[in-house]
Short mmCIF file of C-alpha atoms in Angstrom, two decimals:
data_model
loop_
_atom_site.label_atom_id
_atom_site.label_comp_id
_atom_site.label_asym_id
_atom_site.label_seq_id
_atom_site.Cartn_x
_atom_site.Cartn_y
_atom_site.Cartn_z
CA MET V 71 -32.95 -4.25 -8.03
CA THR V 72 -29.12 -4.87 -7.83
CA ARG V 73 -28.93 -5.02 -11.79
CA LYS V 74 -30.62 -1.75 -12.78
CA LEU V 75 -28.21 -0.67 -10.29
CA PHE V 76 -25.42 -1.74 -12.17
CA ILE V 77 -23.99 2.31 -12.62
CA LEU V 78 -23.26 2.52 -9.38
CA PRO V 79 -19.71 0.48 -9.75
CA PHE V 80 -18.13 3.00 -11.77
CA ILE V 81 -17.70 5.73 -8.84
CA LEU V 82 -14.63 4.85 -7.17
CA ILE V 83 -13.31 4.16 -11.37
CA ILE V 84 -14.33 7.92 -11.86
CA LEU V 85 -12.42 8.84 -8.76
CA LEU V 86 -9.76 7.15 -9.92
CA SER V 87 -10.03 8.56 -13.35
CA LEU V 88 -10.55 12.08 -11.46
CA GLY V 89 -7.04 12.79 -11.75
CA PHE V 90 -5.28 16.91 -10.53
CA VAL V 91 -4.43 20.37 -11.99
CA LEU V 92 -1.02 21.67 -10.78
CA PRO V 93 -0.65 25.44 -10.06
CA ASN V 94 0.72 27.89 -12.68
CA ASN V 95 5.07 27.47 -12.82
CA LEU V 96 5.35 23.79 -12.52
CA PRO V 97 6.85 20.85 -14.73
CA SER V 98 4.83 20.95 -17.98
CA ILE V 99 3.30 17.24 -17.72
CA ASN V 100 1.27 16.08 -19.51
CA ILE V 101 -0.65 12.82 -18.27
CA LYS V 102 -3.59 10.15 -19.44
CA GLY V 103 -4.90 7.38 -18.45
CA SER V 104 -7.46 4.40 -18.13
CA ILE V 105 -9.00 2.17 -15.69
CA VAL V 106 -7.68 -2.05 -16.95
CA SER V 107 -9.66 -3.67 -14.32
CA GLU V 108 -10.66 -3.19 -10.51
CA ASN V 109 -7.51 -3.49 -9.21
CA GLU V 110 -5.28 -2.22 -11.32
CA ALA V 111 -5.02 1.70 -13.48
CA ARG V 112 -2.66 2.25 -16.10
CA PHE V 113 -1.10 6.04 -16.60
CA SER V 114 0.88 7.49 -19.72
CA VAL V 115 3.29 10.27 -18.49
CA GLU V 116 5.39 12.36 -20.49
CA LEU V 117 7.21 15.87 -19.73
CA ASP V 118 7.31 18.28 -22.10
CA ARG V 119 10.65 19.13 -21.17
CA MET V 120 13.50 16.85 -20.08
CA GLY V 121 14.13 16.68 -16.53
CA PHE V 122 13.13 13.78 -13.90
CA LEU V 123 10.36 11.79 -12.70
CA ILE V 124 9.69 9.35 -9.13
CA MET V 125 6.59 6.95 -8.70
CA ASP V 126 6.34 5.83 -5.86
CA GLY V 127 10.16 5.55 -5.20
CA GLU V 128 10.88 4.50 -8.66
CA THR V 129 12.74 6.69 -11.23
CA ILE V 130 11.68 6.54 -14.52
CA ASP V 131 13.53 6.98 -17.05
CA ILE V 132 11.99 10.13 -19.72
CA THR V 133 14.08 10.18 -21.75
CA GLY V 134 12.42 7.84 -24.60
CA GLY V 135 9.32 10.27 -24.43
CA GLU V 136 5.99 8.72 -22.39
CA LYS V 137 6.32 6.07 -20.53
CA ASP V 138 3.80 3.72 -18.75
CA ILE V 139 3.48 4.03 -15.03
CA LYS V 140 0.33 1.41 -12.93
CA VAL V 141 -1.26 2.32 -9.88
CA LYS V 142 -2.56 -0.53 -7.52
CA LYS V 143 -5.16 -1.15 -5.15
CA GLU V 144 -4.48 -1.67 -1.41
CA GLY V 145 -6.75 -2.57 0.72
CA SER V 146 -9.67 0.03 0.17
CA SER V 147 -7.61 2.77 -1.16
CA PHE V 148 -5.58 3.70 -3.91
CA LYS V 149 -2.80 5.94 -3.49
CA THR V 150 0.45 6.81 -4.88
CA HIS V 151 3.36 10.20 -5.16
CA VAL V 152 5.07 11.20 -7.82
CA TYR V 153 7.83 13.51 -7.75
CA CYS V 154 9.32 14.98 -10.71
CA GLY V 155 11.19 18.21 -12.25
CA ASP V 156 12.45 20.25 -14.85
CA ARG V 157 15.79 21.45 -15.84
CA PHE V 158 15.13 24.44 -14.74
CA GLY V 159 14.80 23.27 -11.30
CA ILE V 160 10.93 23.82 -10.75
CA GLY V 161 9.62 20.66 -9.77
CA SER V 162 6.26 19.16 -7.55
CA SER V 163 5.67 17.03 -4.85
CA ILE V 164 2.05 15.21 -5.15
CA THR V 165 0.68 12.68 -3.57
CA VAL V 166 -2.78 11.23 -4.20
CA GLU V 167 -5.20 8.95 -2.26
CA LEU V 168 -8.59 7.65 -2.58
CA LYS V 169 -10.97 5.83 -0.22
CA ASP V 170 -14.25 4.15 -0.02
CA ILE V 171 -16.40 5.48 2.69
CA LYS V 172 -19.80 3.44 1.41
CA LYS V 173 -19.18 1.19 -1.18
CA PRO V 174 -21.38 -0.22 -3.28
CA GLU V 175 -22.57 -3.45 -3.77
CA LYS V 176 -21.07 -4.88 -6.89
CA TYR V 177 -18.19 -2.89 -8.91
CA MET V 178 -18.65 -3.24 -13.14
CA ILE V 179 -16.00 -4.92 -15.00
CA PRO V 180 -13.83 -2.35 -16.76
CA GLY V 181 -13.46 -3.34 -20.14
CA LYS V 182 -16.77 -4.76 -20.56
CA ASP V 183 -19.34 -2.57 -18.66
CA LEU V 184 -17.52 0.67 -19.14
CA SER V 185 -14.53 2.41 -20.20
CA THR V 186 -13.22 5.18 -18.31
CA SER V 187 -10.18 7.17 -19.04
CA PHE V 188 -8.95 10.66 -18.71
CA LYS V 189 -5.98 13.43 -19.90
CA PHE V 190 -4.95 16.25 -18.40
CA ASP V 191 -1.72 18.83 -18.46
CA THR V 192 0.10 21.25 -16.55
CA ASP V 193 -0.14 24.26 -18.98
CA SER V 194 -4.04 24.29 -19.47
CA MET V 195 -4.77 23.26 -16.45
CA ARG V 196 -7.91 21.43 -17.28
CA LEU V 197 -8.93 18.03 -16.50
CA LYS V 198 -10.69 15.88 -18.68
CA VAL V 199 -12.53 12.65 -17.87
CA TYR V 200 -14.39 10.78 -19.88
CA ILE V 201 -16.69 7.55 -18.90
CA ASN V 202 -18.65 5.58 -21.48
CA LEU V 203 -20.88 3.04 -20.21
CA TYR V 204 -22.44 -0.20 -22.46
CA ARG V 205 -25.53 0.50 -21.82
CA GLU V 206 -28.67 2.43 -20.99
CA VAL V 207 -29.16 4.36 -17.27
CA VAL V 208 -32.12 2.16 -16.46
CA VAL V 209 -32.88 4.00 -12.66
CA PRO V 210 -32.64 7.95 -12.36
CA MET V 211 -29.01 8.47 -10.77
CA ILE V 212 -27.14 12.08 -9.76
CA LEU V 213 -23.62 11.97 -9.76
CA VAL V 214 -22.75 14.71 -6.58
CA VAL V 215 -18.85 16.15 -6.44
CA GLU V 216 -17.90 18.26 -3.85
CA ASN V 217 -14.98 19.87 -4.03
CA GLY V 218 -14.30 22.63 -0.99
CA ASP V 219 -17.39 24.85 -0.53
CA LYS V 220 -18.22 23.78 -4.65
CA GLU V 221 -20.99 21.04 -5.52
CA LYS V 222 -22.20 19.77 -8.95
CA ARG V 223 -24.77 17.99 -9.62
CA ILE V 224 -24.89 15.56 -12.73
CA PRO V 225 -27.59 13.56 -13.93
CA VAL V 226 -26.04 10.08 -14.80
CA GLU V 227 -25.88 9.43 -18.32
CA LYS V 228 -24.69 7.05 -20.77
CA ASN V 229 -21.72 9.40 -21.88
CA MET V 230 -20.19 11.57 -19.36
CA LYS V 231 -17.59 14.08 -19.19
CA ILE V 232 -16.53 15.58 -15.93
CA ALA V 233 -14.15 18.28 -15.65
CA GLU V 234 -12.41 19.59 -12.41
CA LYS V 235 -9.97 22.27 -10.72
CA LEU V 236 -7.91 21.62 -7.91
CA LYS V 237 -6.14 24.42 -5.47
CA GLU V 238 -2.10 24.37 -4.16
CA GLY V 239 -2.19 22.07 -1.19
CA GLU V 240 -4.35 19.69 -0.07
CA ASN V 241 -7.57 19.15 -1.15
CA GLU V 242 -10.59 16.56 -0.13
CA ILE V 243 -12.83 15.89 -2.92
CA TYR V 244 -16.18 14.20 -2.20
CA ILE V 245 -18.22 12.08 -4.59
CA THR V 246 -21.24 10.89 -3.78
CA THR V 247 -23.88 8.62 -6.11
CA LEU V 248 -27.91 9.18 -5.07
CA LEU V 249 -30.94 7.40 -6.36
CA LYS V 250 -33.69 9.75 -7.15
CA PRO V 251 -36.57 10.78 -5.94
CA LEU V 252 -35.58 10.11 -2.71
CA ASN V 253 -31.42 11.64 -2.88
CA ILE V 254 -31.27 7.74 -1.49
CA GLU V 255 -27.09 7.59 -1.03
CA VAL V 256 -25.61 4.47 -2.11
CA SER V 257 -21.52 5.33 -2.75
CA LYS V 258 -19.67 7.93 -1.40
CA THR V 259 -15.51 7.71 -1.88
CA GLU V 260 -13.01 10.47 -0.59
CA ILE V 261 -9.99 11.58 -3.43
CA ILE V 262 -7.10 13.68 -1.40
CA ILE V 263 -4.99 15.35 -2.88
CA ASP V 264 -1.34 17.13 -1.95
CA ILE V 265 0.30 19.02 -4.21
CA GLU V 266 3.35 20.96 -2.95
CA ARG V 267 6.02 23.25 -4.74
CA LEU V 268 8.96 21.33 -5.42
CA GLY V 269 12.77 23.42 -5.46
CA ALA V 270 15.09 21.27 -6.79
CA LEU V 271 18.77 22.08 -7.76
CA ARG V 272 19.82 20.66 -10.95
CA LEU V 273 23.23 20.74 -12.04
CA LYS V 274 25.72 19.63 -15.35
CA ILE V 275 28.82 18.28 -15.81
CA GLY V 276 31.09 21.02 -17.26
CA GLU V 277 29.21 23.82 -16.40
CA ARG V 278 29.09 26.64 -14.50
CA ASP V 279 25.12 27.27 -14.76
CA ILE V 280 22.69 26.13 -11.71
CA TRP V 281 18.92 26.01 -11.69
CA LYS V 282 16.46 26.05 -8.94
CA GLY V 283 12.74 27.16 -8.82
CA GLY V 284 12.89 28.81 -12.61
CA GLU V 285 15.52 31.03 -11.13
CA LYS V 286 19.35 30.49 -12.83
CA THR V 287 22.85 31.46 -10.87
CA THR V 288 26.42 30.99 -11.79
CA MET V 289 28.67 28.97 -10.13
CA ASP V 290 32.42 30.15 -10.88
CA THR V 291 33.17 26.81 -11.35
CA SER V 292 31.76 23.85 -12.57
CA PRO V 293 31.23 19.89 -11.35
CA PHE V 294 33.25 17.21 -12.79
CA ILE V 295 33.89 13.42 -12.47
CA ILE V 296 36.79 11.62 -11.23
CA SER V 297 36.95 7.67 -10.84
CA GLY V 298 32.78 8.09 -11.89
CA ARG V 299 32.37 10.07 -8.65
CA THR V 300 30.71 13.57 -9.00
CA PHE V 301 32.83 16.40 -7.06
CA VAL V 302 31.43 20.13 -6.44
CA PRO V 303 31.99 23.34 -4.58
CA ILE V 304 30.49 21.85 -1.92
CA ARG V 305 29.74 25.95 -0.48
CA PHE V 306 28.16 26.60 -3.35
CA VAL V 307 25.73 23.81 -3.88
CA SER V 308 25.34 23.73 0.18
CA GLU V 309 24.38 27.41 0.41
CA SER V 310 22.09 27.07 -2.51
CA LEU V 311 19.91 24.40 -0.48
CA GLY V 312 19.82 26.19 2.17
CA GLY V 313 22.25 24.80 3.78
CA THR V 314 25.36 26.73 6.04
CA VAL V 315 29.41 25.63 5.56
CA LEU V 316 31.77 26.55 7.73
CA TRP V 317 35.82 26.00 7.56
CA ASP V 318 38.36 25.31 9.95
CA GLY V 319 41.58 26.01 8.09
CA LYS V 320 43.54 24.84 10.97
CA GLU V 321 42.54 21.15 10.69
CA ARG V 322 41.26 21.81 6.79
CA LYS V 323 38.07 20.56 7.18
CA VAL V 324 34.92 21.48 6.02
CA THR V 325 31.34 21.18 8.36
CA ILE V 326 28.05 21.27 6.77
CA ILE V 327 24.46 21.89 8.47
CA LEU V 328 21.41 21.18 6.84
CA ASN V 329 18.05 19.31 8.32
CA GLY V 330 19.32 19.32 11.36
CA LYS V 331 22.39 16.98 10.48
CA ARG V 332 25.74 17.83 10.54
CA ILE V 333 28.75 16.44 7.83
CA GLU V 334 32.79 16.94 9.61
CA MET V 335 34.57 15.93 6.49
CA TRP V 336 38.53 16.76 6.16
CA ILE V 337 40.88 17.32 3.04
CA GLY V 338 42.97 13.99 1.67
CA LYS V 339 40.37 12.16 4.37
CA ASN V 340 38.41 8.99 3.26
CA TYR V 341 35.56 9.21 6.08
CA ALA V 342 33.21 12.11 7.52
CA TYR V 343 31.38 12.83 10.45
CA VAL V 344 28.07 12.50 10.30
CA ASN V 345 25.72 13.72 14.06
CA GLY V 346 28.95 12.17 15.42
CA ASN V 347 29.01 8.95 14.13
CA SER V 348 32.18 8.17 11.30
CA VAL V 349 31.37 6.75 8.18
CA PRO V 350 33.04 6.26 5.04
CA ILE V 351 32.47 8.48 2.00
CA ASP V 352 32.59 6.00 -0.20
CA PRO V 353 33.42 1.91 0.37
CA ASP V 354 33.87 0.63 -2.82
CA ASN V 355 36.95 3.31 -3.50
CA GLN V 356 39.15 4.79 -0.55
CA ASP V 357 40.42 7.14 -2.72
CA ILE V 358 37.78 9.13 -2.65
CA THR V 359 38.42 11.91 -0.35
CA PRO V 360 37.50 16.12 -0.54
CA PHE V 361 40.06 18.13 -2.28
CA ILE V 362 41.24 21.76 -2.91
CA LYS V 363 40.71 22.75 -6.41
CA ASP V 364 41.38 26.60 -7.13
CA ASP V 365 40.93 27.91 -4.14
CA ARG V 366 37.72 25.61 -3.41
CA THR V 367 36.46 22.99 -1.69
CA PHE V 368 35.50 20.02 -4.07
CA VAL V 369 33.47 16.82 -1.93
CA PRO V 370 31.88 13.81 -3.74
CA LEU V 371 27.93 14.55 -4.60
CA ARG V 372 26.01 11.89 -3.87
CA PHE V 373 27.52 10.87 -0.16
CA VAL V 374 27.22 14.85 0.60
CA SER V 375 23.28 15.08 -0.92
CA GLU V 376 22.10 11.95 0.63
CA SER V 377 23.03 11.99 3.93
CA LEU V 378 21.87 15.46 4.73
CA GLY V 379 18.84 14.23 3.93
CA MET V 380 18.74 15.20 -0.37
CA LYS V 381 17.92 13.06 -3.49
CA VAL V 382 19.97 12.81 -6.08
CA ILE V 383 18.70 11.79 -10.06
CA TRP V 384 21.63 11.65 -12.62
CA ILE V 385 20.62 11.70 -15.99
CA GLY V 386 23.57 9.82 -17.66
CA ASN V 387 22.39 10.55 -21.18
CA PHE V 388 22.60 14.57 -20.70
CA GLN V 389 25.06 14.70 -17.58
CA GLU V 390 22.60 16.46 -15.44
CA ILE V 391 22.25 16.24 -11.17
CA PHE V 392 19.20 16.67 -9.83
CA ILE V 393 19.23 17.72 -6.35
CA PHE V 394 15.98 17.82 -4.10
CA ASN V 395 14.32 17.51 -0.30
CA PRO V 396 11.77 14.49 -0.24
CA SER V 397 10.40 15.29 3.09
#
């Protein structure tokens, strides 16, 4: 009977392949994937519009087009996290987690007993999953897909195609295999997908235009590089991120408040106070200090952004900077 139930093992694999559909007005991203082993899935990712991509904390170079990434199994679940954004300051934060609730007795070997692949893009909002078995189904079974208040019942066949759509926010999907005719539950897996919109501030060296969330504004000056460090007009950038900037003309001090953090910096001084603690602005170059140019206060971008809990991505080929709040 165990051999006859060979179809059961691919339930988890189906879940690994069940991707997600992003909401409208997010980065135009194309993703393909396939299962290469019981413990690993391989995905190829391509952004149609240049920008940035971070996968599980690793910044991926997307200037060469399509890039491969891997997701490994940890314990009984697969979990991955992606940040992505384009040149219009449109981004997304996505978390995907797959959990085994009830496992079948054995797993089949991808590439030997079956092949599973999927593809989707955020323009069409369509996900297509393909499962091809190398043998005919012996025991009648039903695949039940529960997505919110919607339910699908699909007879298990040698060649299967599954299509799903998700909503913005958290989604919980349950995949259950039932043995006919008594509807005996033989496996069950949960997939949790959380999709959040991400406003990514995008700047470019030498340009006054700044993008966030698909909207463009124009600064009265532009970022530039000194001694390998990017300097920006702090008031415009900080307020674009939702922060508050205070200026003390007597002390020549600028104070930035954002995300419950407070940075105090002085013109011409190479240290700052972050939440009351003194820290060097640039341990590798003590000449890096805030300064005034054209009646605007300029500060080193990376120090300020990271001290405020922001993530900074530098795209050297295009001299572009992306800033976003990872929390």
